[in-house]
Amino acid sequence: MSGNFAVGKQLQLGYERVVAVRPSDVSIPQGKLTAIIGPNGSGKSTLLHALGGLIEPQSGELSVLGGTALASRRRVSYVMQSVTYPEGVPLSVREVVHMGRYPSTGWFGRFRAGDRHRVEEVMERLNVTALARRHLDELSGGQRQRVYVAQGMAQDHDVLLLDEPLTGLDIVSARIIDEIIHDETHAGRTVVHTTHDLDEARAADHVVLMAGRVVAYGPPAQVLTEANLREAYNLGELHEPGGIFIDSPREEC
Ligand code: ADP
Ligand code: MG
């Protein structure tokens, strides 16, 4: 299916008086895998918040699934980078994944067999079934990330947004989540993820390169050029042509 999941025109994003993304044009295709890449603080999460309908544009236009991001929220599942649940509320893995059904059932909607089945199914896919009764704070970072992705997958959705789903993960967790990302795209759904990793960005169908604005967007080969990367990462002359290295996920967090 062709067409765009989202189109921004002179889109400016931020928080109160902070401008995080200066007026930018951008588009994100439907039914494809898009990677948003850029240095720390370049506005990647802010763009995802806008696509997920959590913040409204400060100015310019953003159309999501042909309407506003807010109106599309039910069809868009957003796995945020840092989710914090109230302390002292010991939620089990299964309860957290169940919460992913709320946008589909309604907060006070009844859980039916189909909802329970979906929860068990996504827990299997993310390989967290054995952890179902454990509390979130008893899990490793990779296990917890798999639970959050399972929560996102539990929601009925056409679009999956993932904020740095692979950053800092153990190999097993990264592989499982990477498979989900590709399976979702093969199933015709739109996937947008943020990353620090140039190889991950190259593996996507479409890339948005950010640096406090959208520097470039389009097919990876067209966007991830040395000139664009140098601009986004504020790099001087490179001594080794073609040997650009920008990734350093451990500095993050
Ligand atoms: P990235 O995800 O690329 O690291 P962010 O989108 O999180 O970048 O942040 C972009 C800019 O917006 C940064 O300067 C950051 O400090 C600022 N910012 C992010 N969240 C908030 C917030 N809730 N309130 C004010 N400023 C914020
Ligand atoms: Mg971020």
JSON list of N, CA and C in Angstrom, two decimals, residues 48-111:
[
{"chain": "A", "resi": 48, "resn": "LEU", "atom": "N", "xyz": [8.26, 11.68, 17.67]},
{"chain": "A", "resi": 48, "resn": "LEU", "atom": "CA", "xyz": [7.40, 10.52, 17.96]},
{"chain": "A", "resi": 48, "resn": "LEU", "atom": "C", "xyz": [6.20, 10.92, 18.81]},
{"chain": "A", "resi": 49, "resn": "HIS", "atom": "N", "xyz": [6.44, 11.81, 19.82]},
{"chain": "A", "resi": 49, "resn": "HIS", "atom": "CA", "xyz": [5.32, 12.27, 20.65]},
{"chain": "A", "resi": 49, "resn": "HIS", "atom": "C", "xyz": [4.25, 12.92, 19.77]},
{"chain": "A", "resi": 50, "resn": "ALA", "atom": "N", "xyz": [4.70, 13.70, 18.79]},
{"chain": "A", "resi": 50, "resn": "ALA", "atom": "CA", "xyz": [3.75, 14.39, 17.91]},
{"chain": "A", "resi": 50, "resn": "ALA", "atom": "C", "xyz": [3.00, 13.37, 17.04]},
{"chain": "A", "resi": 51, "resn": "LEU", "atom": "N", "xyz": [3.73, 12.38, 16.52]},
{"chain": "A", "resi": 51, "resn": "LEU", "atom": "CA", "xyz": [3.09, 11.36, 15.68]},
{"chain": "A", "resi": 51, "resn": "LEU", "atom": "C", "xyz": [2.09, 10.54, 16.50]},
{"chain": "A", "resi": 52, "resn": "GLY", "atom": "N", "xyz": [2.42, 10.35, 17.77]},
{"chain": "A", "resi": 52, "resn": "GLY", "atom": "CA", "xyz": [1.55, 9.57, 18.66]},
{"chain": "A", "resi": 52, "resn": "GLY", "atom": "C", "xyz": [0.43, 10.40, 19.26]},
{"chain": "A", "resi": 53, "resn": "GLY", "atom": "N", "xyz": [0.37, 11.67, 18.93]},
{"chain": "A", "resi": 53, "resn": "GLY", "atom": "CA", "xyz": [-0.72, 12.51, 19.42]},
{"chain": "A", "resi": 53, "resn": "GLY", "atom": "C", "xyz": [-0.58, 12.94, 20.86]},
{"chain": "A", "resi": 54, "resn": "LEU", "atom": "N", "xyz": [0.63, 12.85, 21.41]},
{"chain": "A", "resi": 54, "resn": "LEU", "atom": "CA", "xyz": [0.83, 13.27, 22.81]},
{"chain": "A", "resi": 54, "resn": "LEU", "atom": "C", "xyz": [1.08, 14.76, 22.93]},
{"chain": "A", "resi": 55, "resn": "ILE", "atom": "N", "xyz": [1.63, 15.36, 21.88]},
{"chain": "A", "resi": 55, "resn": "ILE", "atom": "CA", "xyz": [1.80, 16.82, 21.88]},
{"chain": "A", "resi": 55, "resn": "ILE", "atom": "C", "xyz": [1.25, 17.36, 20.56]},
{"chain": "A", "resi": 56, "resn": "GLU", "atom": "N", "xyz": [0.81, 18.60, 20.62]},
{"chain": "A", "resi": 56, "resn": "GLU", "atom": "CA", "xyz": [0.29, 19.26, 19.41]},
{"chain": "A", "resi": 56, "resn": "GLU", "atom": "C", "xyz": [1.38, 20.12, 18.80]},
{"chain": "A", "resi": 57, "resn": "PRO", "atom": "N", "xyz": [1.36, 20.29, 17.49]},
{"chain": "A", "resi": 57, "resn": "PRO", "atom": "CA", "xyz": [2.36, 21.17, 16.87]},
{"chain": "A", "resi": 57, "resn": "PRO", "atom": "C", "xyz": [2.28, 22.58, 17.46]},
{"chain": "A", "resi": 58, "resn": "GLN", "atom": "N", "xyz": [3.46, 23.21, 17.62]},
{"chain": "A", "resi": 58, "resn": "GLN", "atom": "CA", "xyz": [3.47, 24.62, 18.04]},
{"chain": "A", "resi": 58, "resn": "GLN", "atom": "C", "xyz": [3.06, 25.51, 16.88]},
{"chain": "A", "resi": 59, "resn": "SER", "atom": "N", "xyz": [3.46, 25.10, 15.68]},
{"chain": "A", "resi": 59, "resn": "SER", "atom": "CA", "xyz": [2.99, 25.78, 14.47]},
{"chain": "A", "resi": 59, "resn": "SER", "atom": "C", "xyz": [3.21, 24.85, 13.29]},
{"chain": "A", "resi": 60, "resn": "GLY", "atom": "N", "xyz": [2.68, 25.25, 12.15]},
{"chain": "A", "resi": 60, "resn": "GLY", "atom": "CA", "xyz": [2.75, 24.39, 10.97]},
{"chain": "A", "resi": 60, "resn": "GLY", "atom": "C", "xyz": [1.67, 23.33, 11.04]},
{"chain": "A", "resi": 61, "resn": "GLU", "atom": "N", "xyz": [1.80, 22.36, 10.16]},
{"chain": "A", "resi": 61, "resn": "GLU", "atom": "CA", "xyz": [0.76, 21.33, 10.04]},
{"chain": "A", "resi": 61, "resn": "GLU", "atom": "C", "xyz": [1.34, 19.95, 10.20]},
{"chain": "A", "resi": 62, "resn": "LEU", "atom": "N", "xyz": [0.56, 19.08, 10.82]},
{"chain": "A", "resi": 62, "resn": "LEU", "atom": "CA", "xyz": [0.91, 17.66, 10.85]},
{"chain": "A", "resi": 62, "resn": "LEU", "atom": "C", "xyz": [-0.35, 16.85, 10.57]},
{"chain": "A", "resi": 63, "resn": "SER", "atom": "N", "xyz": [-0.30, 16.08, 9.51]},
{"chain": "A", "resi": 63, "resn": "SER", "atom": "CA", "xyz": [-1.43, 15.20, 9.23]},
{"chain": "A", "resi": 63, "resn": "SER", "atom": "C", "xyz": [-0.99, 13.76, 9.47]},
{"chain": "A", "resi": 64, "resn": "VAL", "atom": "N", "xyz": [-1.79, 13.03, 10.23]},
{"chain": "A", "resi": 64, "resn": "VAL", "atom": "CA", "xyz": [-1.49, 11.63, 10.57]},
{"chain": "A", "resi": 64, "resn": "VAL", "atom": "C", "xyz": [-2.69, 10.78, 10.15]},
{"chain": "A", "resi": 65, "resn": "LEU", "atom": "N", "xyz": [-2.45, 9.79, 9.31]},
{"chain": "A", "resi": 65, "resn": "LEU", "atom": "CA", "xyz": [-3.51, 8.94, 8.76]},
{"chain": "A", "resi": 65, "resn": "LEU", "atom": "C", "xyz": [-4.65, 9.79, 8.20]},
{"chain": "A", "resi": 66, "resn": "GLY", "atom": "N", "xyz": [-4.27, 10.88, 7.59]},
{"chain": "A", "resi": 66, "resn": "GLY", "atom": "CA", "xyz": [-5.24, 11.74, 6.93]},
{"chain": "A", "resi": 66, "resn": "GLY", "atom": "C", "xyz": [-6.00, 12.69, 7.84]},
{"chain": "A", "resi": 67, "resn": "GLY", "atom": "N", "xyz": [-5.73, 12.64, 9.16]},
{"chain": "A", "resi": 67, "resn": "GLY", "atom": "CA", "xyz": [-6.41, 13.54, 10.09]},
{"chain": "A", "resi": 67, "resn": "GLY", "atom": "C", "xyz": [-5.42, 14.11, 11.09]},
{"chain": "A", "resi": 68, "resn": "THR", "atom": "N", "xyz": [-5.89, 14.42, 12.29]},
{"chain": "A", "resi": 68, "resn": "THR", "atom": "CA", "xyz": [-4.95, 14.89, 13.31]},
{"chain": "A", "resi": 68, "resn": "THR", "atom": "C", "xyz": [-4.35, 13.68, 14.02]},
{"chain": "A", "resi": 69, "resn": "ALA", "atom": "N", "xyz": [-3.19, 13.91, 14.63]},
{"chain": "A", "resi": 69, "resn": "ALA", "atom": "CA", "xyz": [-2.55, 12.83, 15.37]},
{"chain": "A", "resi": 69, "resn": "ALA", "atom": "C", "xyz": [-3.44, 12.39, 16.53]},
{"chain": "A", "resi": 70, "resn": "LEU", "atom": "N", "xyz": [-4.11, 13.34, 17.14]},
{"chain": "A", "resi": 70, "resn": "LEU", "atom": "CA", "xyz": [-4.98, 13.03, 18.27]},
{"chain": "A", "resi": 70, "resn": "LEU", "atom": "C", "xyz": [-6.10, 12.09, 17.85]},
{"chain": "A", "resi": 71, "resn": "ALA", "atom": "N", "xyz": [-6.70, 12.40, 16.70]},
{"chain": "A", "resi": 71, "resn": "ALA", "atom": "CA", "xyz": [-7.82, 11.58, 16.21]},
{"chain": "A", "resi": 71, "resn": "ALA", "atom": "C", "xyz": [-7.36, 10.18, 15.82]},
{"chain": "A", "resi": 72, "resn": "SER", "atom": "N", "xyz": [-6.07, 10.02, 15.52]},
{"chain": "A", "resi": 72, "resn": "SER", "atom": "CA", "xyz": [-5.57, 8.72, 15.05]},
{"chain": "A", "resi": 72, "resn": "SER", "atom": "C", "xyz": [-5.02, 7.86, 16.18]},
{"chain": "A", "resi": 73, "resn": "ARG", "atom": "N", "xyz": [-5.04, 8.38, 17.39]},
{"chain": "A", "resi": 73, "resn": "ARG", "atom": "CA", "xyz": [-4.34, 7.72, 18.49]},
{"chain": "A", "resi": 73, "resn": "ARG", "atom": "C", "xyz": [-4.75, 6.27, 18.71]},
{"chain": "A", "resi": 74, "resn": "ARG", "atom": "N", "xyz": [-6.02, 5.97, 18.49]},
{"chain": "A", "resi": 74, "resn": "ARG", "atom": "CA", "xyz": [-6.47, 4.60, 18.74]},
{"chain": "A", "resi": 74, "resn": "ARG", "atom": "C", "xyz": [-5.82, 3.60, 17.80]},
{"chain": "A", "resi": 75, "resn": "ARG", "atom": "N", "xyz": [-5.41, 4.05, 16.62]},
{"chain": "A", "resi": 75, "resn": "ARG", "atom": "CA", "xyz": [-4.82, 3.14, 15.65]},
{"chain": "A", "resi": 75, "resn": "ARG", "atom": "C", "xyz": [-3.29, 3.11, 15.73]},
{"chain": "A", "resi": 76, "resn": "VAL", "atom": "N", "xyz": [-2.76, 3.95, 16.61]},
{"chain": "A", "resi": 76, "resn": "VAL", "atom": "CA", "xyz": [-1.31, 4.09, 16.70]},
{"chain": "A", "resi": 76, "resn": "VAL", "atom": "C", "xyz": [-0.85, 3.60, 18.08]},
{"chain": "A", "resi": 77, "resn": "SER", "atom": "N", "xyz": [0.01, 2.61, 18.08]},
{"chain": "A", "resi": 77, "resn": "SER", "atom": "CA", "xyz": [0.52, 2.09, 19.33]},
{"chain": "A", "resi": 77, "resn": "SER", "atom": "C", "xyz": [1.92, 2.64, 19.57]},
{"chain": "A", "resi": 78, "resn": "TYR", "atom": "N", "xyz": [2.13, 3.25, 20.71]},
{"chain": "A", "resi": 78, "resn": "TYR", "atom": "CA", "xyz": [3.39, 3.97, 20.96]},
{"chain": "A", "resi": 78, "resn": "TYR", "atom": "C", "xyz": [4.11, 3.35, 22.16]},
{"chain": "A", "resi": 79, "resn": "VAL", "atom": "N", "xyz": [5.28, 2.78, 21.90]},
{"chain": "A", "resi": 79, "resn": "VAL", "atom": "CA", "xyz": [6.12, 2.23, 22.96]},
{"chain": "A", "resi": 79, "resn": "VAL", "atom": "C", "xyz": [7.16, 3.28, 23.31]},
{"chain": "A", "resi": 80, "resn": "MET", "atom": "N", "xyz": [6.96, 3.96, 24.43]},
{"chain": "A", "resi": 80, "resn": "MET", "atom": "CA", "xyz": [7.83, 5.07, 24.78]},
{"chain": "A", "resi": 80, "resn": "MET", "atom": "C", "xyz": [9.15, 4.58, 25.35]},
{"chain": "A", "resi": 81, "resn": "GLN", "atom": "N", "xyz": [10.13, 5.47, 25.33]},
{"chain": "A", "resi": 81, "resn": "GLN", "atom": "CA", "xyz": [11.46, 5.09, 25.78]},
{"chain": "A", "resi": 81, "resn": "GLN", "atom": "C", "xyz": [11.50, 4.86, 27.29]},
{"chain": "A", "resi": 82, "resn": "SER", "atom": "N", "xyz": [10.93, 5.78, 28.01]},
{"chain": "A", "resi": 82, "resn": "SER", "atom": "CA", "xyz": [10.95, 5.60, 29.46]},
{"chain": "A", "resi": 82, "resn": "SER", "atom": "C", "xyz": [9.53, 5.69, 29.97]},
{"chain": "A", "resi": 83, "resn": "VAL", "atom": "N", "xyz": [9.06, 4.59, 30.42]},
{"chain": "A", "resi": 83, "resn": "VAL", "atom": "CA", "xyz": [7.73, 4.54, 31.00]},
{"chain": "A", "resi": 83, "resn": "VAL", "atom": "C", "xyz": [7.94, 4.40, 32.49]},
{"chain": "A", "resi": 84, "resn": "THR", "atom": "N", "xyz": [7.29, 5.24, 33.26]},
{"chain": "A", "resi": 84, "resn": "THR", "atom": "CA", "xyz": [7.42, 5.05, 34.70]},
{"chain": "A", "resi": 84, "resn": "THR", "atom": "C", "xyz": [6.04, 4.82, 35.29]},
{"chain": "A", "resi": 85, "resn": "TYR", "atom": "N", "xyz": [5.93, 3.72, 35.99]},
{"chain": "A", "resi": 85, "resn": "TYR", "atom": "CA", "xyz": [4.69, 3.43, 36.68]},
{"chain": "A", "resi": 85, "resn": "TYR", "atom": "C", "xyz": [4.87, 3.90, 38.11]},
{"chain": "A", "resi": 86, "resn": "PRO", "atom": "N", "xyz": [3.77, 4.27, 38.75]},
{"chain": "A", "resi": 86, "resn": "PRO", "atom": "CA", "xyz": [3.89, 4.79, 40.13]},
{"chain": "A", "resi": 86, "resn": "PRO", "atom": "C", "xyz": [4.63, 3.80, 41.02]},
{"chain": "A", "resi": 87, "resn": "GLU", "atom": "N", "xyz": [5.53, 4.31, 41.81]},
{"chain": "A", "resi": 87, "resn": "GLU", "atom": "CA", "xyz": [6.26, 3.43, 42.72]},
{"chain": "A", "resi": 87, "resn": "GLU", "atom": "C", "xyz": [5.30, 2.89, 43.77]},
{"chain": "A", "resi": 88, "resn": "GLY", "atom": "N", "xyz": [5.62, 1.72, 44.26]},
{"chain": "A", "resi": 88, "resn": "GLY", "atom": "CA", "xyz": [4.78, 1.13, 45.29]},
{"chain": "A", "resi": 88, "resn": "GLY", "atom": "C", "xyz": [3.53, 0.48, 44.71]},
{"chain": "A", "resi": 89, "resn": "VAL", "atom": "N", "xyz": [3.38, 0.53, 43.40]},
{"chain": "A", "resi": 89, "resn": "VAL", "atom": "CA", "xyz": [2.30, -0.22, 42.76]},
{"chain": "A", "resi": 89, "resn": "VAL", "atom": "C", "xyz": [2.97, -1.35, 42.00]},
{"chain": "A", "resi": 90, "resn": "PRO", "atom": "N", "xyz": [3.06, -2.49, 42.65]},
{"chain": "A", "resi": 90, "resn": "PRO", "atom": "CA", "xyz": [3.82, -3.58, 42.04]},
{"chain": "A", "resi": 90, "resn": "PRO", "atom": "C", "xyz": [3.00, -4.25, 40.93]},
{"chain": "A", "resi": 91, "resn": "LEU", "atom": "N", "xyz": [3.26, -3.84, 39.71]},
{"chain": "A", "resi": 91, "resn": "LEU", "atom": "CA", "xyz": [2.54, -4.41, 38.58]},
{"chain": "A", "resi": 91, "resn": "LEU", "atom": "C", "xyz": [3.28, -5.63, 38.07]},
{"chain": "A", "resi": 92, "resn": "SER", "atom": "N", "xyz": [2.51, -6.67, 37.78]},
{"chain": "A", "resi": 92, "resn": "SER", "atom": "CA", "xyz": [3.14, -7.84, 37.19]},
{"chain": "A", "resi": 92, "resn": "SER", "atom": "C", "xyz": [3.27, -7.64, 35.68]},
{"chain": "A", "resi": 93, "resn": "VAL", "atom": "N", "xyz": [4.11, -8.48, 35.10]},
{"chain": "A", "resi": 93, "resn": "VAL", "atom": "CA", "xyz": [4.32, -8.42, 33.66]},
{"chain": "A", "resi": 93, "resn": "VAL", "atom": "C", "xyz": [2.99, -8.59, 32.92]},
{"chain": "A", "resi": 94, "resn": "ARG", "atom": "N", "xyz": [2.18, -9.56, 33.36]},
{"chain": "A", "resi": 94, "resn": "ARG", "atom": "CA", "xyz": [0.91, -9.79, 32.66]},
{"chain": "A", "resi": 94, "resn": "ARG", "atom": "C", "xyz": [0.00, -8.56, 32.77]},
{"chain": "A", "resi": 95, "resn": "GLU", "atom": "N", "xyz": [-0.01, -7.93, 33.95]},
{"chain": "A", "resi": 95, "resn": "GLU", "atom": "CA", "xyz": [-0.85, -6.73, 34.12]},
{"chain": "A", "resi": 95, "resn": "GLU", "atom": "C", "xyz": [-0.41, -5.60, 33.20]},
{"chain": "A", "resi": 96, "resn": "VAL", "atom": "N", "xyz": [0.90, -5.44, 33.07]},
{"chain": "A", "resi": 96, "resn": "VAL", "atom": "CA", "xyz": [1.41, -4.38, 32.20]},
{"chain": "A", "resi": 96, "resn": "VAL", "atom": "C", "xyz": [1.03, -4.65, 30.75]},
{"chain": "A", "resi": 97, "resn": "VAL", "atom": "N", "xyz": [1.12, -5.90, 30.33]},
{"chain": "A", "resi": 97, "resn": "VAL", "atom": "CA", "xyz": [0.76, -6.23, 28.95]},
{"chain": "A", "resi": 97, "resn": "VAL", "atom": "C", "xyz": [-0.75, -6.06, 28.75]},
{"chain": "A", "resi": 98, "resn": "HIS", "atom": "N", "xyz": [-1.54, -6.44, 29.76]},
{"chain": "A", "resi": 98, "resn": "HIS", "atom": "CA", "xyz": [-2.99, -6.24, 29.73]},
{"chain": "A", "resi": 98, "resn": "HIS", "atom": "C", "xyz": [-3.34, -4.78, 29.48]},
{"chain": "A", "resi": 99, "resn": "MET", "atom": "N", "xyz": [-2.57, -3.88, 30.10]},
{"chain": "A", "resi": 99, "resn": "MET", "atom": "CA", "xyz": [-2.86, -2.45, 29.96]},
{"chain": "A", "resi": 99, "resn": "MET", "atom": "C", "xyz": [-2.83, -2.03, 28.49]},
{"chain": "A", "resi": 100, "resn": "GLY", "atom": "N", "xyz": [-2.06, -2.76, 27.70]},
{"chain": "A", "resi": 100, "resn": "GLY", "atom": "CA", "xyz": [-2.01, -2.48, 26.27]},
{"chain": "A", "resi": 100, "resn": "GLY", "atom": "C", "xyz": [-3.35, -2.68, 25.57]},
{"chain": "A", "resi": 101, "resn": "ARG", "atom": "N", "xyz": [-4.26, -3.43, 26.19]},
{"chain": "A", "resi": 101, "resn": "ARG", "atom": "CA", "xyz": [-5.58, -3.65, 25.59]},
{"chain": "A", "resi": 101, "resn": "ARG", "atom": "C", "xyz": [-6.52, -2.48, 25.88]},
{"chain": "A", "resi": 102, "resn": "TYR", "atom": "N", "xyz": [-6.20, -1.65, 26.87]},
{"chain": "A", "resi": 102, "resn": "TYR", "atom": "CA", "xyz": [-7.17, -0.61, 27.27]},
{"chain": "A", "resi": 102, "resn": "TYR", "atom": "C", "xyz": [-7.60, 0.30, 26.13]},
{"chain": "A", "resi": 103, "resn": "PRO", "atom": "N", "xyz": [-6.66, 0.77, 25.29]},
{"chain": "A", "resi": 103, "resn": "PRO", "atom": "CA", "xyz": [-7.13, 1.63, 24.20]},
{"chain": "A", "resi": 103, "resn": "PRO", "atom": "C", "xyz": [-8.11, 0.91, 23.27]},
{"chain": "A", "resi": 104, "resn": "SER", "atom": "N", "xyz": [-8.04, -0.40, 23.22]},
{"chain": "A", "resi": 104, "resn": "SER", "atom": "CA", "xyz": [-8.91, -1.17, 22.33]},
{"chain": "A", "resi": 104, "resn": "SER", "atom": "C", "xyz": [-10.23, -1.54, 23.02]},
{"chain": "A", "resi": 105, "resn": "THR", "atom": "N", "xyz": [-10.18, -1.82, 24.33]},
{"chain": "A", "resi": 105, "resn": "THR", "atom": "CA", "xyz": [-11.40, -2.25, 25.03]},
{"chain": "A", "resi": 105, "resn": "THR", "atom": "C", "xyz": [-12.10, -1.07, 25.69]},
{"chain": "A", "resi": 106, "resn": "GLY", "atom": "N", "xyz": [-11.38, 0.04, 25.87]},
{"chain": "A", "resi": 106, "resn": "GLY", "atom": "CA", "xyz": [-11.87, 1.13, 26.72]},
{"chain": "A", "resi": 106, "resn": "GLY", "atom": "C", "xyz": [-11.41, 0.83, 28.14]},
{"chain": "A", "resi": 107, "resn": "TRP", "atom": "N", "xyz": [-11.14, 1.87, 28.91]},
{"chain": "A", "resi": 107, "resn": "TRP", "atom": "CA", "xyz": [-10.57, 1.67, 30.24]},
{"chain": "A", "resi": 107, "resn": "TRP", "atom": "C", "xyz": [-11.48, 0.86, 31.14]},
{"chain": "A", "resi": 108, "resn": "PHE", "atom": "N", "xyz": [-12.80, 0.99, 30.93]},
{"chain": "A", "resi": 108, "resn": "PHE", "atom": "CA", "xyz": [-13.71, 0.26, 31.80]},
{"chain": "A", "resi": 108, "resn": "PHE", "atom": "C", "xyz": [-14.40, -0.86, 31.05]},
{"chain": "A", "resi": 109, "resn": "GLY", "atom": "N", "xyz": [-13.86, -1.13, 29.86]},
{"chain": "A", "resi": 109, "resn": "GLY", "atom": "CA", "xyz": [-14.45, -2.20, 29.04]},
{"chain": "A", "resi": 109, "resn": "GLY", "atom": "C", "xyz": [-14.16, -3.56, 29.66]},
{"chain": "A", "resi": 110, "resn": "ARG", "atom": "N", "xyz": [-15.00, -4.51, 29.37]},
{"chain": "A", "resi": 110, "resn": "ARG", "atom": "CA", "xyz": [-14.79, -5.86, 29.89]},
{"chain": "A", "resi": 110, "resn": "ARG", "atom": "C", "xyz": [-13.72, -6.57, 29.09]},
{"chain": "A", "resi": 111, "resn": "PHE", "atom": "N", "xyz": [-12.91, -7.35, 29.77]},
{"chain": "A", "resi": 111, "resn": "PHE", "atom": "CA", "xyz": [-11.97, -8.20, 29.09]},
{"chain": "A", "resi": 111, "resn": "PHE", "atom": "C", "xyz": [-12.67, -9.46, 28.64]}
]
